[in-house]
Each structure stands twice: as structure tokens, then as C-alpha cells.
């Protein structure tokens, strides 16, 4: 953009692994999370250790020692959309049946990571409203970050 700003839809794409082959590690087939999706919010959930050292003269020293990234997804349920249907199918499953992969393309980078989908909402609300679609995509482990292919 000329002014340096980008709308979220211009710069960010979230994809969910909807199927994988049987290799180790698996190779995922991804589907875009976009139809019916109104918002995504990334929470890094950092673990911060704060220490007070003498040389800080009363001021804190902070170290980020860990993190648990997640992406909160909010929107309206679109039945027939591959990404939403896959996530909706996980709603009443447990354990390893919830494991997938997430791929985020943003800021010229591609971030991929094994993930678990939690807090899935695919129905409810008032009679004159659209069905909701909400979930959290929680990273499992350290993500891989690479440069996005040039277009």
C-alpha cells in the first residue's frame, strides 16, 4: 500500500491442514480459512520471567522464556466450505483426532506448525442470526518460518 498500511485480508492468509498422507512427518493438504471468517486474532501467550538485579537499580529485567501461540478465529458458519467443514468435524473428537497443521502467510513469511483446534463453536445464537463459527488454533511446538514465495 502507498501509505504503508495493509488491510488484514490483503496481507494475511490462514490455512488449516484438512488431510495428510501417511509419511513421517506427514505432508498436509491445506484449505483456506476465509469464507464466513470475520476476524482472526493472534495471541503469542508469552512466558516472561521478571528478575530484579542490583545493577538494574530497582528496574526489572525481563526474559521471554517460552510461548504458546494460538489463532482465534471468529465468523459465520459456511457449510460446504472445506476448512470449516473439517474443523466442524473435530468438534466432538478428543486427543490425537484434533491434531492438524496450520499455515499462516503474512508479512512475506510462511509460518507452519502442527496444531490442535479447540473451543469449536458451530451452532447456537438467536433465531434471526447466522450460525456462528469460532475456534482456537493452538500451535504444538516450534513453528517453521520461511520466506513466502514471490508472486
mmCIF file with all atom_site columns, C-alpha atoms in Angstrom, residues 1-122:
data_model
loop_
_atom_site.group_PDB
_atom_site.id
_atom_site.type_symbol
_atom_site.label_atom_id
_atom_site.label_alt_id
_atom_site.label_comp_id
_atom_site.label_asym_id
_atom_site.label_entity_id
_atom_site.label_seq_id
_atom_site.pdbx_PDB_ins_code
_atom_site.Cartn_x
_atom_site.Cartn_y
_atom_site.Cartn_z
_atom_site.occupancy
_atom_site.B_iso_or_equiv
_atom_site.pdbx_formal_charge
_atom_site.auth_seq_id
_atom_site.auth_comp_id
_atom_site.auth_asym_id
_atom_site.auth_atom_id
_atom_site.pdbx_PDB_model_num
ATOM 1   C CA . UNK A 1 1   ? 0.000   0.000   0.000  1.00 0.00 ? 1   UNK A CA 1
ATOM 2   C CA . UNK A 1 2   ? 1.125   3.535   -0.705 1.00 0.00 ? 2   UNK A CA 1
ATOM 3   C CA . UNK A 1 3   ? 0.532   4.711   2.862  1.00 0.00 ? 3   UNK A CA 1
ATOM 4   C CA . UNK A 1 4   ? 2.330   1.723   4.426  1.00 0.00 ? 4   UNK A CA 1
ATOM 5   C CA . UNK A 1 5   ? -0.825  0.145   5.838  1.00 0.00 ? 5   UNK A CA 1
ATOM 6   C CA . UNK A 1 6   ? -2.305  -3.184  4.769  1.00 0.00 ? 6   UNK A CA 1
ATOM 7   C CA . UNK A 1 7   ? -5.775  -4.477  5.490  1.00 0.00 ? 7   UNK A CA 1
ATOM 8   C CA . UNK A 1 8   ? -5.737  -7.906  7.164  1.00 0.00 ? 8   UNK A CA 1
ATOM 9   C CA . UNK A 1 9   ? -7.288  -9.531  4.086  1.00 0.00 ? 9   UNK A CA 1
ATOM 10  C CA . UNK A 1 10  ? -4.512  -8.115  1.867  1.00 0.00 ? 10  UNK A CA 1
ATOM 11  C CA . UNK A 1 11  ? -1.591  -9.406  3.889  1.00 0.00 ? 11  UNK A CA 1
ATOM 12  C CA . UNK A 1 12  ? -2.693  -12.459 5.866  1.00 0.00 ? 12  UNK A CA 1
ATOM 13  C CA . UNK A 1 13  ? -3.904  -15.907 4.850  1.00 0.00 ? 13  UNK A CA 1
ATOM 14  C CA . UNK A 1 14  ? -4.657  -18.707 7.322  1.00 0.00 ? 14  UNK A CA 1
ATOM 15  C CA . UNK A 1 15  ? -4.900  -22.292 6.078  1.00 0.00 ? 15  UNK A CA 1
ATOM 16  C CA . UNK A 1 16  ? -5.798  -25.426 8.010  1.00 0.00 ? 16  UNK A CA 1
ATOM 17  C CA . UNK A 1 17  ? -4.491  -28.899 7.215  1.00 0.00 ? 17  UNK A CA 1
ATOM 18  C CA . UNK A 1 18  ? -7.582  -30.841 6.139  1.00 0.00 ? 18  UNK A CA 1
ATOM 19  C CA . UNK A 1 19  ? -5.839  -34.101 5.219  1.00 0.00 ? 19  UNK A CA 1
ATOM 20  C CA . UNK A 1 20  ? -2.381  -35.631 5.423  1.00 0.00 ? 20  UNK A CA 1
ATOM 21  C CA . UNK A 1 21  ? -0.568  -38.509 3.810  1.00 0.00 ? 21  UNK A CA 1
ATOM 22  C CA . UNK A 1 22  ? 0.928   -41.331 5.877  1.00 0.00 ? 22  UNK A CA 1
ATOM 23  C CA . UNK A 1 23  ? 4.567   -40.229 5.632  1.00 0.00 ? 23  UNK A CA 1
ATOM 24  C CA . UNK A 1 24  ? 6.577   -39.129 8.672  1.00 0.00 ? 24  UNK A CA 1
ATOM 25  C CA . UNK A 1 25  ? 6.346   -36.201 9.039  1.00 0.00 ? 25  UNK A CA 1
ATOM 26  C CA . UNK A 1 26  ? 3.034   -36.010 7.188  1.00 0.00 ? 26  UNK A CA 1
ATOM 27  C CA . UNK A 1 27  ? 2.558   -33.876 4.095  1.00 0.00 ? 27  UNK A CA 1
ATOM 28  C CA . UNK A 1 28  ? -0.604  -31.822 4.555  1.00 0.00 ? 28  UNK A CA 1
ATOM 29  C CA . UNK A 1 29  ? -3.224  -30.639 2.105  1.00 0.00 ? 29  UNK A CA 1
ATOM 30  C CA . UNK A 1 30  ? -4.420  -27.199 3.223  1.00 0.00 ? 30  UNK A CA 1
ATOM 31  C CA . UNK A 1 31  ? -7.712  -25.340 2.833  1.00 0.00 ? 31  UNK A CA 1
ATOM 32  C CA . UNK A 1 32  ? -8.056  -21.576 3.278  1.00 0.00 ? 32  UNK A CA 1
ATOM 33  C CA . UNK A 1 33  ? -9.954  -20.258 6.256  1.00 0.00 ? 33  UNK A CA 1
ATOM 34  C CA . UNK A 1 34  ? -11.690 -17.304 4.616  1.00 0.00 ? 34  UNK A CA 1
ATOM 35  C CA . UNK A 1 35  ? -15.353 -17.952 3.703  1.00 0.00 ? 35  UNK A CA 1
ATOM 36  C CA . UNK A 1 36  ? -17.516 -16.637 6.516  1.00 0.00 ? 36  UNK A CA 1
ATOM 37  C CA . UNK A 1 37  ? -14.482 -15.648 8.578  1.00 0.00 ? 37  UNK A CA 1
ATOM 38  C CA . UNK A 1 38  ? -14.833 -12.164 10.028 1.00 0.00 ? 38  UNK A CA 1
ATOM 39  C CA . UNK A 1 39  ? -11.731 -11.998 12.167 1.00 0.00 ? 39  UNK A CA 1
ATOM 40  C CA . UNK A 1 40  ? -8.526  -13.625 13.288 1.00 0.00 ? 40  UNK A CA 1
ATOM 41  C CA . UNK A 1 41  ? -6.608  -12.670 16.392 1.00 0.00 ? 41  UNK A CA 1
ATOM 42  C CA . UNK A 1 42  ? -3.111  -13.955 17.065 1.00 0.00 ? 42  UNK A CA 1
ATOM 43  C CA . UNK A 1 43  ? -2.106  -14.409 20.700 1.00 0.00 ? 43  UNK A CA 1
ATOM 44  C CA . UNK A 1 44  ? 1.520   -15.346 21.300 1.00 0.00 ? 44  UNK A CA 1
ATOM 45  C CA . UNK A 1 45  ? 0.926   -16.120 25.027 1.00 0.00 ? 45  UNK A CA 1
ATOM 46  C CA . UNK A 1 46  ? 4.490   -15.469 26.086 1.00 0.00 ? 46  UNK A CA 1
ATOM 47  C CA . UNK A 1 47  ? 6.048   -16.782 29.285 1.00 0.00 ? 47  UNK A CA 1
ATOM 48  C CA . UNK A 1 48  ? 8.036   -13.915 30.780 1.00 0.00 ? 48  UNK A CA 1
ATOM 49  C CA . UNK A 1 49  ? 10.441  -14.225 33.696 1.00 0.00 ? 49  UNK A CA 1
ATOM 50  C CA . UNK A 1 50  ? 10.970  -10.925 35.503 1.00 0.00 ? 50  UNK A CA 1
ATOM 51  C CA . UNK A 1 51  ? 14.003  -10.506 37.746 1.00 0.00 ? 51  UNK A CA 1
ATOM 52  C CA . UNK A 1 52  ? 15.304  -7.604  39.813 1.00 0.00 ? 52  UNK A CA 1
ATOM 53  C CA . UNK A 1 53  ? 19.104  -7.339  39.643 1.00 0.00 ? 53  UNK A CA 1
ATOM 54  C CA . UNK A 1 54  ? 21.265  -4.925  41.636 1.00 0.00 ? 54  UNK A CA 1
ATOM 55  C CA . UNK A 1 55  ? 22.717  -3.330  38.518 1.00 0.00 ? 55  UNK A CA 1
ATOM 56  C CA . UNK A 1 56  ? 19.174  -2.507  37.361 1.00 0.00 ? 56  UNK A CA 1
ATOM 57  C CA . UNK A 1 57  ? 18.905  -0.009  40.231 1.00 0.00 ? 57  UNK A CA 1
ATOM 58  C CA . UNK A 1 58  ? 15.401  -1.197  41.080 1.00 0.00 ? 58  UNK A CA 1
ATOM 59  C CA . UNK A 1 59  ? 14.270  -1.674  37.485 1.00 0.00 ? 59  UNK A CA 1
ATOM 60  C CA . UNK A 1 60  ? 13.214  -5.061  36.157 1.00 0.00 ? 60  UNK A CA 1
ATOM 61  C CA . UNK A 1 61  ? 14.987  -7.308  33.679 1.00 0.00 ? 61  UNK A CA 1
ATOM 62  C CA . UNK A 1 62  ? 12.601  -9.400  31.547 1.00 0.00 ? 62  UNK A CA 1
ATOM 63  C CA . UNK A 1 63  ? 13.291  -12.539 29.529 1.00 0.00 ? 63  UNK A CA 1
ATOM 64  C CA . UNK A 1 64  ? 10.812  -14.284 27.244 1.00 0.00 ? 64  UNK A CA 1
ATOM 65  C CA . UNK A 1 65  ? 11.381  -17.953 28.080 1.00 0.00 ? 65  UNK A CA 1
ATOM 66  C CA . UNK A 1 66  ? 8.563   -19.609 26.183 1.00 0.00 ? 66  UNK A CA 1
ATOM 67  C CA . UNK A 1 67  ? 5.334   -19.158 24.307 1.00 0.00 ? 67  UNK A CA 1
ATOM 68  C CA . UNK A 1 68  ? 2.108   -20.915 23.356 1.00 0.00 ? 68  UNK A CA 1
ATOM 69  C CA . UNK A 1 69  ? 0.860   -19.203 20.167 1.00 0.00 ? 69  UNK A CA 1
ATOM 70  C CA . UNK A 1 70  ? -2.761  -19.513 19.110 1.00 0.00 ? 70  UNK A CA 1
ATOM 71  C CA . UNK A 1 71  ? -5.046  -18.022 16.493 1.00 0.00 ? 71  UNK A CA 1
ATOM 72  C CA . UNK A 1 72  ? -8.607  -17.140 17.499 1.00 0.00 ? 72  UNK A CA 1
ATOM 73  C CA . UNK A 1 73  ? -10.988 -17.420 14.546 1.00 0.00 ? 73  UNK A CA 1
ATOM 74  C CA . UNK A 1 74  ? -14.459 -15.808 14.528 1.00 0.00 ? 74  UNK A CA 1
ATOM 75  C CA . UNK A 1 75  ? -17.118 -15.765 11.860 1.00 0.00 ? 75  UNK A CA 1
ATOM 76  C CA . UNK A 1 76  ? -20.285 -17.275 10.470 1.00 0.00 ? 76  UNK A CA 1
ATOM 77  C CA . UNK A 1 77  ? -20.748 -20.972 9.681  1.00 0.00 ? 77  UNK A CA 1
ATOM 78  C CA . UNK A 1 78  ? -20.495 -21.750 5.952  1.00 0.00 ? 78  UNK A CA 1
ATOM 79  C CA . UNK A 1 79  ? -21.459 -25.370 5.350  1.00 0.00 ? 79  UNK A CA 1
ATOM 80  C CA . UNK A 1 80  ? -19.722 -26.860 2.328  1.00 0.00 ? 80  UNK A CA 1
ATOM 81  C CA . UNK A 1 81  ? -16.517 -24.876 2.902  1.00 0.00 ? 81  UNK A CA 1
ATOM 82  C CA . UNK A 1 82  ? -13.637 -27.374 3.173  1.00 0.00 ? 82  UNK A CA 1
ATOM 83  C CA . UNK A 1 83  ? -11.818 -25.618 6.041  1.00 0.00 ? 83  UNK A CA 1
ATOM 84  C CA . UNK A 1 84  ? -14.934 -25.004 8.121  1.00 0.00 ? 84  UNK A CA 1
ATOM 85  C CA . UNK A 1 85  ? -16.334 -28.483 7.497  1.00 0.00 ? 85  UNK A CA 1
ATOM 86  C CA . UNK A 1 86  ? -13.038 -30.061 8.573  1.00 0.00 ? 86  UNK A CA 1
ATOM 87  C CA . UNK A 1 87  ? -12.940 -28.036 11.806 1.00 0.00 ? 87  UNK A CA 1
ATOM 88  C CA . UNK A 1 88  ? -16.648 -28.653 12.491 1.00 0.00 ? 88  UNK A CA 1
ATOM 89  C CA . UNK A 1 89  ? -15.954 -32.384 12.150 1.00 0.00 ? 89  UNK A CA 1
ATOM 90  C CA . UNK A 1 90  ? -13.452 -32.149 15.015 1.00 0.00 ? 90  UNK A CA 1
ATOM 91  C CA . UNK A 1 91  ? -15.908 -30.609 17.459 1.00 0.00 ? 91  UNK A CA 1
ATOM 92  C CA . UNK A 1 92  ? -16.727 -33.770 19.420 1.00 0.00 ? 92  UNK A CA 1
ATOM 93  C CA . UNK A 1 93  ? -13.376 -35.549 18.957 1.00 0.00 ? 93  UNK A CA 1
ATOM 94  C CA . UNK A 1 94  ? -10.582 -35.856 21.506 1.00 0.00 ? 94  UNK A CA 1
ATOM 95  C CA . UNK A 1 95  ? -6.831  -36.380 21.684 1.00 0.00 ? 95  UNK A CA 1
ATOM 96  C CA . UNK A 1 96  ? -4.863  -37.050 18.523 1.00 0.00 ? 96  UNK A CA 1
ATOM 97  C CA . UNK A 1 97  ? -8.032  -36.775 16.419 1.00 0.00 ? 97  UNK A CA 1
ATOM 98  C CA . UNK A 1 98  ? -7.814  -32.995 16.973 1.00 0.00 ? 98  UNK A CA 1
ATOM 99  C CA . UNK A 1 99  ? -4.243  -32.708 15.644 1.00 0.00 ? 99  UNK A CA 1
ATOM 100 C CA . UNK A 1 100 ? -3.758  -30.941 12.332 1.00 0.00 ? 100 UNK A CA 1
ATOM 101 C CA . UNK A 1 101 ? -1.404  -28.390 10.818 1.00 0.00 ? 101 UNK A CA 1
ATOM 102 C CA . UNK A 1 102 ? -1.756  -24.656 10.357 1.00 0.00 ? 102 UNK A CA 1
ATOM 103 C CA . UNK A 1 103 ? -0.121  -22.473 7.720  1.00 0.00 ? 103 UNK A CA 1
ATOM 104 C CA . UNK A 1 104 ? -0.142  -18.685 8.026  1.00 0.00 ? 104 UNK A CA 1
ATOM 105 C CA . UNK A 1 105 ? 1.184   -16.430 5.291  1.00 0.00 ? 105 UNK A CA 1
ATOM 106 C CA . UNK A 1 106 ? 1.768   -12.869 6.456  1.00 0.00 ? 106 UNK A CA 1
ATOM 107 C CA . UNK A 1 107 ? 4.349   -10.128 6.122  1.00 0.00 ? 107 UNK A CA 1
ATOM 108 C CA . UNK A 1 108 ? 6.286   -12.009 3.450  1.00 0.00 ? 108 UNK A CA 1
ATOM 109 C CA . UNK A 1 109 ? 6.671   -15.067 5.679  1.00 0.00 ? 109 UNK A CA 1
ATOM 110 C CA . UNK A 1 110 ? 5.066   -18.525 5.811  1.00 0.00 ? 110 UNK A CA 1
ATOM 111 C CA . UNK A 1 111 ? 4.568   -19.906 9.311  1.00 0.00 ? 111 UNK A CA 1
ATOM 112 C CA . UNK A 1 112 ? 3.683   -23.604 9.596  1.00 0.00 ? 112 UNK A CA 1
ATOM 113 C CA . UNK A 1 113 ? 3.191   -25.690 12.693 1.00 0.00 ? 113 UNK A CA 1
ATOM 114 C CA . UNK A 1 114 ? 1.444   -28.786 13.994 1.00 0.00 ? 114 UNK A CA 1
ATOM 115 C CA . UNK A 1 115 ? -1.663  -27.560 15.776 1.00 0.00 ? 115 UNK A CA 1
ATOM 116 C CA . UNK A 1 116 ? -4.711  -28.553 17.784 1.00 0.00 ? 116 UNK A CA 1
ATOM 117 C CA . UNK A 1 117 ? -8.128  -26.978 17.220 1.00 0.00 ? 117 UNK A CA 1
ATOM 118 C CA . UNK A 1 118 ? -10.023 -26.105 20.423 1.00 0.00 ? 118 UNK A CA 1
ATOM 119 C CA . UNK A 1 119 ? -13.119 -24.212 21.568 1.00 0.00 ? 119 UNK A CA 1
ATOM 120 C CA . UNK A 1 120 ? -15.032 -25.070 18.374 1.00 0.00 ? 120 UNK A CA 1
ATOM 121 C CA . UNK A 1 121 ? -18.466 -23.424 18.048 1.00 0.00 ? 121 UNK A CA 1
ATOM 122 C CA . UNK A 1 122 ? -20.631 -24.284 15.020 1.00 0.00 ? 122 UNK A CA 1
#
